[in-house]
Coordinates of C-alpha atoms and ligand atoms in Angstrom, one line a residue:
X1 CA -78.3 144.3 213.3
X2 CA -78.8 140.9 211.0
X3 CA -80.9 141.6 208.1
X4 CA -83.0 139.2 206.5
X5 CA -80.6 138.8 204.0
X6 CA -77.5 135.8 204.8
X7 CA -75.0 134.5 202.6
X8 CA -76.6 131.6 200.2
X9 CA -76.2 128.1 201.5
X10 CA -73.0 126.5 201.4
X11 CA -71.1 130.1 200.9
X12 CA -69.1 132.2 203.5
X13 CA -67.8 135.5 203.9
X14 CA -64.3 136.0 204.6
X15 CA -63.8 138.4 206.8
X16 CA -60.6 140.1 207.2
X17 CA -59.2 137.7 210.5
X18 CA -59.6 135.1 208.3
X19 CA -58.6 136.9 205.0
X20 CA -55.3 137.0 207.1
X21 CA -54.8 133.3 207.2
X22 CA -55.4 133.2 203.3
X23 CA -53.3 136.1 202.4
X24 CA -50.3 133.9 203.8
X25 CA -51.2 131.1 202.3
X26 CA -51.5 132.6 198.5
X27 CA -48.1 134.5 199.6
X28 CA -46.3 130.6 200.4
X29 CA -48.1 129.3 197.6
X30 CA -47.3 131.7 194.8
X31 CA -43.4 131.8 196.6
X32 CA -43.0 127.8 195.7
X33 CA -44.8 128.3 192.3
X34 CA -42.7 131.1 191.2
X35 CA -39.4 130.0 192.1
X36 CA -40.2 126.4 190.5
X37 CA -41.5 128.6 187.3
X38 CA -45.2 127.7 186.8
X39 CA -46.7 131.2 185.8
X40 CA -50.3 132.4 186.6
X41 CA -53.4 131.6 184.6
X42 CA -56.5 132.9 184.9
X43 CA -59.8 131.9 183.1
X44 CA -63.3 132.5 183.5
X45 CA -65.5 131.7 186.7
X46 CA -68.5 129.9 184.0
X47 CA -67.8 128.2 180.6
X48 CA -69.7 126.6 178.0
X49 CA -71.3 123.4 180.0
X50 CA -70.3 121.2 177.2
X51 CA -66.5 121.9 178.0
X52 CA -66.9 120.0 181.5
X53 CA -69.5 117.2 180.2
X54 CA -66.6 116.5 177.9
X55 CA -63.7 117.2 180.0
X56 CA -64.9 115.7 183.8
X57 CA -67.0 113.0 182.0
X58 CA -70.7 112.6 182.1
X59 CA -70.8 109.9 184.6
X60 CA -69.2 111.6 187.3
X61 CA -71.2 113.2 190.3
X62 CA -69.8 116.5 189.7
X63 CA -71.5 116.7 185.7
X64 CA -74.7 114.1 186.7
X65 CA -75.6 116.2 190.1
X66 CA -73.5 118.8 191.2
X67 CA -72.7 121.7 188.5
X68 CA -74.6 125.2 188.7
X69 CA -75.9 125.4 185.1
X70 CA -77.4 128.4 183.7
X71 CA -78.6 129.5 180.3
X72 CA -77.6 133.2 179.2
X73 CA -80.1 135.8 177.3
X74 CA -78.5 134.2 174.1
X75 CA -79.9 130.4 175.2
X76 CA -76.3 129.1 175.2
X77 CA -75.9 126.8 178.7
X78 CA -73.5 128.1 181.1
X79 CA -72.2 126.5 183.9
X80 CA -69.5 128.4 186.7
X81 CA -66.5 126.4 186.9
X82 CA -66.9 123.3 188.8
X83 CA -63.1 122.7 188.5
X84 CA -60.2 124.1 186.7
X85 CA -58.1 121.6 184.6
X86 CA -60.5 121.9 181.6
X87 CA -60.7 125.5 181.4
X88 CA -56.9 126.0 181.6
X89 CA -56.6 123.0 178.9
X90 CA -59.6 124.9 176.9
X91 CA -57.3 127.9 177.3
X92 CA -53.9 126.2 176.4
X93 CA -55.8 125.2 172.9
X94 CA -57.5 128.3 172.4
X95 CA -53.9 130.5 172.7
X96 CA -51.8 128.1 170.7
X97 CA -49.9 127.1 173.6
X98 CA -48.6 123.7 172.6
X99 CA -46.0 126.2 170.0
X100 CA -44.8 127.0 172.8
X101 CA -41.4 125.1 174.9
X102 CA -43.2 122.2 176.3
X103 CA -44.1 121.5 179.3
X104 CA -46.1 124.9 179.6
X105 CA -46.3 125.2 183.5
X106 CA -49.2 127.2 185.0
X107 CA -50.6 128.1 188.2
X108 CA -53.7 129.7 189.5
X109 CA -55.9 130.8 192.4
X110 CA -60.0 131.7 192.5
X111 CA -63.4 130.3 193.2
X112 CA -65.0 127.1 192.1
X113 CA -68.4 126.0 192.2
X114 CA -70.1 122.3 193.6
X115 CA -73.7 122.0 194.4
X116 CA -72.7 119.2 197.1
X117 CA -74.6 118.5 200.8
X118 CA -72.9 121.2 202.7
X119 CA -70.4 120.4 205.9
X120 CA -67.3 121.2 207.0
X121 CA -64.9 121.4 204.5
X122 CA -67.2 121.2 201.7
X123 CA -69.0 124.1 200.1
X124 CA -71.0 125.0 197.1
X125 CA -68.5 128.1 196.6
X126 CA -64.7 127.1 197.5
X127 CA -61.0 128.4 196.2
X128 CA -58.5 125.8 194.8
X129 CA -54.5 126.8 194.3
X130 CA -53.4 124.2 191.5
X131 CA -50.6 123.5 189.2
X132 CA -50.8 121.9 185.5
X133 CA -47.8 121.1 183.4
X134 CA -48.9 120.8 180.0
X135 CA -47.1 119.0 177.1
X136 CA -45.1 116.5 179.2
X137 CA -45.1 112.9 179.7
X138 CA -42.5 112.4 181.7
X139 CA -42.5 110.9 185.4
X140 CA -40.2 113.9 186.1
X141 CA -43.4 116.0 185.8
X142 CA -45.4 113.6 188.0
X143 CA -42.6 114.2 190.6
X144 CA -42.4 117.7 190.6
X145 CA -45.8 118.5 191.2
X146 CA -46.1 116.1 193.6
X147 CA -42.9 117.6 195.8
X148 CA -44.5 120.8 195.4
X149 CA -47.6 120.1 197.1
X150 CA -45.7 118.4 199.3
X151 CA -43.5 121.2 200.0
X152 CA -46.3 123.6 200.1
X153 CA -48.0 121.7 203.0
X154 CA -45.2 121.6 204.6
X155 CA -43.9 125.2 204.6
X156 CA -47.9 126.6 205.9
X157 CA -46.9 123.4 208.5
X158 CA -50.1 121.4 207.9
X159 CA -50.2 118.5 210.5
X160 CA -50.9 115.0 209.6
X161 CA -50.6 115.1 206.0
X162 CA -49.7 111.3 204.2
X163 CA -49.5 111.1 200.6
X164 CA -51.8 108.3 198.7
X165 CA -50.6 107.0 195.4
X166 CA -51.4 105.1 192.8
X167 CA -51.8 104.3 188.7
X168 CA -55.1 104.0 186.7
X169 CA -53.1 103.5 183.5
X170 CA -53.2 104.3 180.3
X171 CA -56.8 104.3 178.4
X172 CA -56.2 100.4 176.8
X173 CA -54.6 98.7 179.4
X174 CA -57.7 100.1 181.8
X175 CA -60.3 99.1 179.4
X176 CA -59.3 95.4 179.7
X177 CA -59.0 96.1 184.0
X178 CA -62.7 97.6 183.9
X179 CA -63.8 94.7 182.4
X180 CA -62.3 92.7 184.4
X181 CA -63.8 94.4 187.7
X182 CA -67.3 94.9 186.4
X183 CA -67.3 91.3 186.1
X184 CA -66.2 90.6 189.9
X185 CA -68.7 93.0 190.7
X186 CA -71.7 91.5 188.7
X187 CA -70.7 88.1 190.4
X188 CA -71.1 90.0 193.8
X189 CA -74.3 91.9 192.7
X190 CA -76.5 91.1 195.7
X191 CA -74.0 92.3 198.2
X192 CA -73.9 95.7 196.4
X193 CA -75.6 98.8 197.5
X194 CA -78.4 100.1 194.9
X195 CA -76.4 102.7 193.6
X196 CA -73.5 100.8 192.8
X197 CA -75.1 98.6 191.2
X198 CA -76.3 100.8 188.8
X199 CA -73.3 102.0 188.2
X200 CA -71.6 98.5 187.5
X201 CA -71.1 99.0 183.7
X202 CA -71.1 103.2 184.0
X203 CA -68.0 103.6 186.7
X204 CA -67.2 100.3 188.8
X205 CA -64.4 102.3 189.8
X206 CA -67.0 104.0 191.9
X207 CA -67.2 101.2 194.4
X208 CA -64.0 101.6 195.8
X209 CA -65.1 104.9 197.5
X210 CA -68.1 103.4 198.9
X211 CA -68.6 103.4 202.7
X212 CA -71.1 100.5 202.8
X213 CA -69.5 97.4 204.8
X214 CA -70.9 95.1 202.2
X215 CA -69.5 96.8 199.3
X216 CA -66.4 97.2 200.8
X217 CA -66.1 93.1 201.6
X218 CA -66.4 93.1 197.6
X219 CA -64.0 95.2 196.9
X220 CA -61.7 94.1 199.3
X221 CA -61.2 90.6 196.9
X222 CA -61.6 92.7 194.0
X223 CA -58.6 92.9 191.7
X224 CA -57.0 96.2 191.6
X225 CA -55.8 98.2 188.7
X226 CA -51.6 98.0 189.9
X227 CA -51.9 94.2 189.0
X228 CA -53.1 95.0 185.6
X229 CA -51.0 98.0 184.3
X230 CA -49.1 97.2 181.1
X231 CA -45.3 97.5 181.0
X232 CA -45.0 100.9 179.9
X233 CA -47.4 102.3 182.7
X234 CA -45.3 99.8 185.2
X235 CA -42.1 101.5 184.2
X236 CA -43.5 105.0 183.8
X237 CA -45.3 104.6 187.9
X238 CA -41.7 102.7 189.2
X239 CA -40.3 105.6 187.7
X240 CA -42.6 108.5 189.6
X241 CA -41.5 105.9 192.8
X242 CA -38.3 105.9 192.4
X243 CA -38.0 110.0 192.2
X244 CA -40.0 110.5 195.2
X245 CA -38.2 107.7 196.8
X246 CA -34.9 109.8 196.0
X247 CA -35.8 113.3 197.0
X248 CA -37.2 111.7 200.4
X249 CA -41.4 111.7 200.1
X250 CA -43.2 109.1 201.8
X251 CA -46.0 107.7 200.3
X252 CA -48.8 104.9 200.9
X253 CA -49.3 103.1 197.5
X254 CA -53.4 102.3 196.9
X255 CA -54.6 100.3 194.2
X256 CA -58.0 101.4 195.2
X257 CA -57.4 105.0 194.6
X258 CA -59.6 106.6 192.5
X259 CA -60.7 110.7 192.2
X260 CA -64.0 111.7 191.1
X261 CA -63.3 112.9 187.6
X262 CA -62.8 111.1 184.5
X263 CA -59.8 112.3 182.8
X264 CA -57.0 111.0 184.8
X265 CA -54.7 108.6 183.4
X266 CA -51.6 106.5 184.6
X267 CA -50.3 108.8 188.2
X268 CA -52.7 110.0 190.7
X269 CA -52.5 111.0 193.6
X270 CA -54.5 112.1 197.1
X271 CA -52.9 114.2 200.1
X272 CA -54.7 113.6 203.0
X273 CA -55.0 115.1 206.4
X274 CA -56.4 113.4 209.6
X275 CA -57.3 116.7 211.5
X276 CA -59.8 116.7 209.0
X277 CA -62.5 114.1 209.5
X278 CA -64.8 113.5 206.9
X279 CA -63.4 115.6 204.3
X280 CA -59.6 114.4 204.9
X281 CA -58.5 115.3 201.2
X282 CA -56.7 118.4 200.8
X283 CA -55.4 118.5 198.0
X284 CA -55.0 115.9 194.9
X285 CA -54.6 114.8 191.0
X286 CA -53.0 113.3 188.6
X287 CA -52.0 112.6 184.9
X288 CA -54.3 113.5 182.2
X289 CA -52.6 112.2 179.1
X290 CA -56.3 112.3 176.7
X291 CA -57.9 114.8 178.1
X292 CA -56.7 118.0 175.4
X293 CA -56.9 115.8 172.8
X294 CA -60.8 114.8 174.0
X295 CA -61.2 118.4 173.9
X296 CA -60.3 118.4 169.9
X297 CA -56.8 119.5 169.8
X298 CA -53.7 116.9 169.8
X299 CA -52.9 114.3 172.2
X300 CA -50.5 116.3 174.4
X301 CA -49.9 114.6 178.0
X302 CA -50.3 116.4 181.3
X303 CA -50.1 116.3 184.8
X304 CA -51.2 118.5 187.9
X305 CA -53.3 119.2 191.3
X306 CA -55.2 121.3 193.0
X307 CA -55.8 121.9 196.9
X308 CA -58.7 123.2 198.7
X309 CA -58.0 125.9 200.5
X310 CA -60.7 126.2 203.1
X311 CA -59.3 122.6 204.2
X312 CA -55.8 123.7 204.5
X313 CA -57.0 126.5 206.5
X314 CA -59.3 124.1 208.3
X315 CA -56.2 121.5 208.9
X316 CA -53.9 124.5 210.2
X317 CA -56.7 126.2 212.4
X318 CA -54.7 129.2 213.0
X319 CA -55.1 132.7 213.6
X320 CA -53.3 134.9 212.2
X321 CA -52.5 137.8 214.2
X322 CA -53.3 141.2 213.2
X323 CA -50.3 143.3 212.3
X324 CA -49.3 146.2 214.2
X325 CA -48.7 149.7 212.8
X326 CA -45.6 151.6 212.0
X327 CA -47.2 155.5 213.0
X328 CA -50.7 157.0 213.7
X329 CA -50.5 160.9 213.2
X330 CA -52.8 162.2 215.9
X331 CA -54.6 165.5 215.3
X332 CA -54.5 167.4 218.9
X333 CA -56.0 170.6 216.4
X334 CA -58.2 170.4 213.9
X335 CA -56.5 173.2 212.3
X336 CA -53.8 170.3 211.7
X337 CA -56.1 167.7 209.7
X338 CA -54.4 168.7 206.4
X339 CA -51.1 168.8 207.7
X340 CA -52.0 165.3 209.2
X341 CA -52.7 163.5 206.1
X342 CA -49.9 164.4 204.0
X343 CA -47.4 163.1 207.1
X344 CA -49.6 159.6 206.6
X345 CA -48.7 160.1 203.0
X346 CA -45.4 160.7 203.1
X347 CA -45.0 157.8 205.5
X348 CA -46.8 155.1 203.4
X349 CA -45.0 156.2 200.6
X350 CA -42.0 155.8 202.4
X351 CA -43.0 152.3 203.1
X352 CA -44.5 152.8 206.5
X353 CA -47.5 151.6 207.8
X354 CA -49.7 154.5 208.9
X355 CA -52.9 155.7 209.5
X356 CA -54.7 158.8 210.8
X357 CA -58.5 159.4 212.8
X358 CA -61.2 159.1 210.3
X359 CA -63.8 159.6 212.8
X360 CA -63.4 162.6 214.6
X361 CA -62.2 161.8 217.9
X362 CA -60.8 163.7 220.6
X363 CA -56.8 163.6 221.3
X364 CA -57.8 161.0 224.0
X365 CA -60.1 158.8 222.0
X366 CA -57.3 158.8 219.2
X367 CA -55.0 157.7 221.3
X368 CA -56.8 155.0 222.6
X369 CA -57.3 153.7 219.0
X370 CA -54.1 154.1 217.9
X371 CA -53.1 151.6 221.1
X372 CA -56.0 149.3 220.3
X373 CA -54.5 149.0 216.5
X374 CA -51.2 148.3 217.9
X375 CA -49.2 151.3 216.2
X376 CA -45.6 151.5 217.5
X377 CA -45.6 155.2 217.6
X378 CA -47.8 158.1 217.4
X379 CA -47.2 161.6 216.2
X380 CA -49.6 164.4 218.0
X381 CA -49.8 167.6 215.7
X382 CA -50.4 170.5 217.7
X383 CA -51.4 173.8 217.4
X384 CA -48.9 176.6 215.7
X385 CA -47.3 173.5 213.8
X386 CA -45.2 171.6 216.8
X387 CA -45.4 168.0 217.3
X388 CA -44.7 165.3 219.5
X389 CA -43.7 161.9 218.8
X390 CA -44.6 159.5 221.7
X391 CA -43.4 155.7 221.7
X392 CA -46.5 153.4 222.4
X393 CA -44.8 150.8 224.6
X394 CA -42.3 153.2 226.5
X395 CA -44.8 156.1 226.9
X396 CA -41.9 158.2 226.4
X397 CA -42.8 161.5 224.2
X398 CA -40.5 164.3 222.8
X399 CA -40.6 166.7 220.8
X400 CA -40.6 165.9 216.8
X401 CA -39.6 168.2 213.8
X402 CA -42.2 167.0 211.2
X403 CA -39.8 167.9 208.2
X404 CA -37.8 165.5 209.3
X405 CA -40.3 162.8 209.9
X406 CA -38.2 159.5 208.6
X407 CA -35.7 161.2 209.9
X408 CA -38.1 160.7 213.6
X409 CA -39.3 157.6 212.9
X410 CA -35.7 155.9 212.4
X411 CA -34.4 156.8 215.7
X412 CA -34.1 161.0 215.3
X413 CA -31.3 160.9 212.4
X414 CA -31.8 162.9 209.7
Ligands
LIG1 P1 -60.7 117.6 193.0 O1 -60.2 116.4 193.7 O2 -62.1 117.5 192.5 O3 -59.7 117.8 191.8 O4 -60.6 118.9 193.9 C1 -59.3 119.3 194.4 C2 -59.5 119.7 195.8 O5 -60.5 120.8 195.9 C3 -59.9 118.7 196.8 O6 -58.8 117.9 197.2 C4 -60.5 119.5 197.9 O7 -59.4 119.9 198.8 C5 -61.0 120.7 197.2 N1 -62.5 120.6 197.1 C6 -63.2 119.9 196.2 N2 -64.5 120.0 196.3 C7 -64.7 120.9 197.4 C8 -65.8 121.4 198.1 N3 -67.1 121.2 197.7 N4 -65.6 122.2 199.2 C9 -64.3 122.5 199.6 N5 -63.2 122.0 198.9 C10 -63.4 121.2 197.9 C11 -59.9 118.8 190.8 O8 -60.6 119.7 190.9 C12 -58.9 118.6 189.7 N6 -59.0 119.8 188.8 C13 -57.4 118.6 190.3 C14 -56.4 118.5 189.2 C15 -55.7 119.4 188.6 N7 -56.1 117.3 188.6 C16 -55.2 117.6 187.7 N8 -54.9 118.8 187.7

């Protein structure tokens, strides 16, 4: 029955076995972010394109090659969300947040959007779950939100996961580092690949992502960012350490860390998974200590993550199983189709599950459905009113007086 018609490149449907495995995930996640008090935000699937040129920087692949840019009937260029840390700070701004007790913690869930070479794990339409906390600059906030990605990958009971982390620094003491490495890379020039070459003087940070053998012999003498971090950005990162240290979260430092947007500063950070191949990061971020005020409001410090969730689904690879059902009223007369679905309503609003034909089958075909969606017991409305309830895994059957029907279906107690 496939119509010519397919989901656009690089998109999916969920359907509802896998809409399962989600629906668990958003119910841990939004358990860890509740009970550690970072509320939910939500802000618009496209913005203004000038918000992320700013915000992710105009050298990064996401703003040079990968953003889904539009213009609306009113000529004003659109782009849907590539990422969500400069919307929410867009939004913290616009609402006046920073009157508010500091840190303002926030949480959120949706759809984001990267035109990217589509594989597993890496899609032009995806869902992140982040956290920010906005208006803080201490370590203690680097710490959290790193325990509660950590303790959100462990609760779903992700396998493999190590925890990368390192320091860019803060804006001056990196200016004087990229210097420095731009000029160990222009020394090396001939054993670089074309494009980072170009990219020498935009982003040399670039080349420590590369996966060309030569360029990785360069960088492997190059000097790294931890040597050059000033004292305060020493302190503030042996700080972070020393909290994760204490609440028991290992951790691989990497001076070569770096993430593919522009506005971290000082912590990031990078969980990855092995079961994942070539896309192995599953969640990550950092400190963003300039990026409100590079969005025209004050300097006002900030740290948070986000997490793919296709990967962790990906990483966990499980099913999750269809629940059962509490009742299926049966109709054995039509006559009783009215009586039928106000039982099912009294039941779900008594907090059962329950569910009745919608497809006019015979007793026997009803039956068979109510097995095949696993409900626990069925209630057969007969003709002249009576009923029987019959227990699905027993195949025992009695007699059932519908006006006490929660009565029944706790056991025969009124
Ligand atoms: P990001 O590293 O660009 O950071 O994305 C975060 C996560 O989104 C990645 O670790 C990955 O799991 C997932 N992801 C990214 N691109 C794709 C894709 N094309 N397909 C599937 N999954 C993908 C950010 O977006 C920052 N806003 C994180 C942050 C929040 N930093 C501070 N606060």
């Amino acid at each position: 029955m496939a119509s010519k018609f397919q989901a656009p490149r690089g998109t999916f449907d969920v359907l509802p076995a896998a809409g399962r495995a989600r629906a668990r995930l958003q119910a841990v996640a939004t358990g860890i972010f509740e009970r550690a008090g970072y509320e939910m935000i939500q802000t618009p699937t496209f913005e203004d394109t000038d918000l992320f040129e700013r915000g992710v920087g105009k050298s990064t692949d996401i703003v040079r090659k990968e953003m889904f840019t539009f213009e609306d009937k009113g000529e004003r260029s659109l782009t849907l969300r590539p990422e969500g840390t400069a919307p929410i700070c867009r939004a913290y701004l616009e609402h006046g947040m920073h009157k508010q007790a500091q840190p303002v913690k926030l949480s959120y869930v949706g759809p984001f959007f990267r035109h990217e070479r589509p594989q597993a794990g890496r899609y032009r339409q995806f869902h992140q779950l982040g956290i920010e906390a906005i208006g803080t600059d201490s370590p203690l906030a680097d710490a959290e939100v790193i325990m509660l990605l950590s303790d959100l990958l462990g609760e779903l009971g992700v396998p493999g996961v190590a925890l990368r982390l390192g320091s860019l620094g803060s804006l001056d003491a990196r200016a004087a580092y990229l210097e420095e490495l731009k000029a160990h890379l222009h020394r090396h020039e001939g054993d670089l690949t074309a494009d980072v070459r170009e990219r020498i003087d935009i982003n040399p940070l670039r080349a420590f992502d590369s996966d060309d053998a030569g360029v990785q012999g360069v960088m492997a003498s190059a000097p790294t960012i931890l040597d050059a971090l000033s004292a305060e950005d020493q302190e503030h990162f042996d700080e972070v350490r020393a909290l994760l240290d204490a609440a028991g979260i290992g951790y691989e430092l990497d001076g070569t860390l770096v993430r593919g947007i522009d506005y971290y500063t000082r912590t990031i950070f990078s969980f990855v998974c092995d079961a994942l191949g070539g896309q192995s990061e599953i969640g990550g971020g950092g400190r963003y200590d300039g990026l409100i005020e590079q969005l025209g409001g004050p300097a006002t410090p900030a740290v948070g993550w986000a997490a793919g969730i296709e990967r962790i689904l990906l990483a966990l690879d499980e099913e999750e199983p269809r629940r059962g059902r509490d009742a299926f009223v049966a109709i054995a007369d039509p006559e009783q189709r009215r009586r039928a679905m106000a039982l099912v309503t009294e039941l779900r609003n008594a907090g059962f599950s329950a569910e009745m034909d919608l497809a006019g089958r015979g007793l026997k075909g009803q039956l068979k459905h109510a097995d095949r969606i696993g409900a626990a017991r069925v209630l057969i409305l007969e003709a002249g009113g009576t009923a029987q309830l019959r227990d699905m895994a027993s195949g025992e059957q009695r007699a059932a007086d519908t006006g006490n029907l929660l009565g029944e279906m706790t056991g025969g107690e009124a």
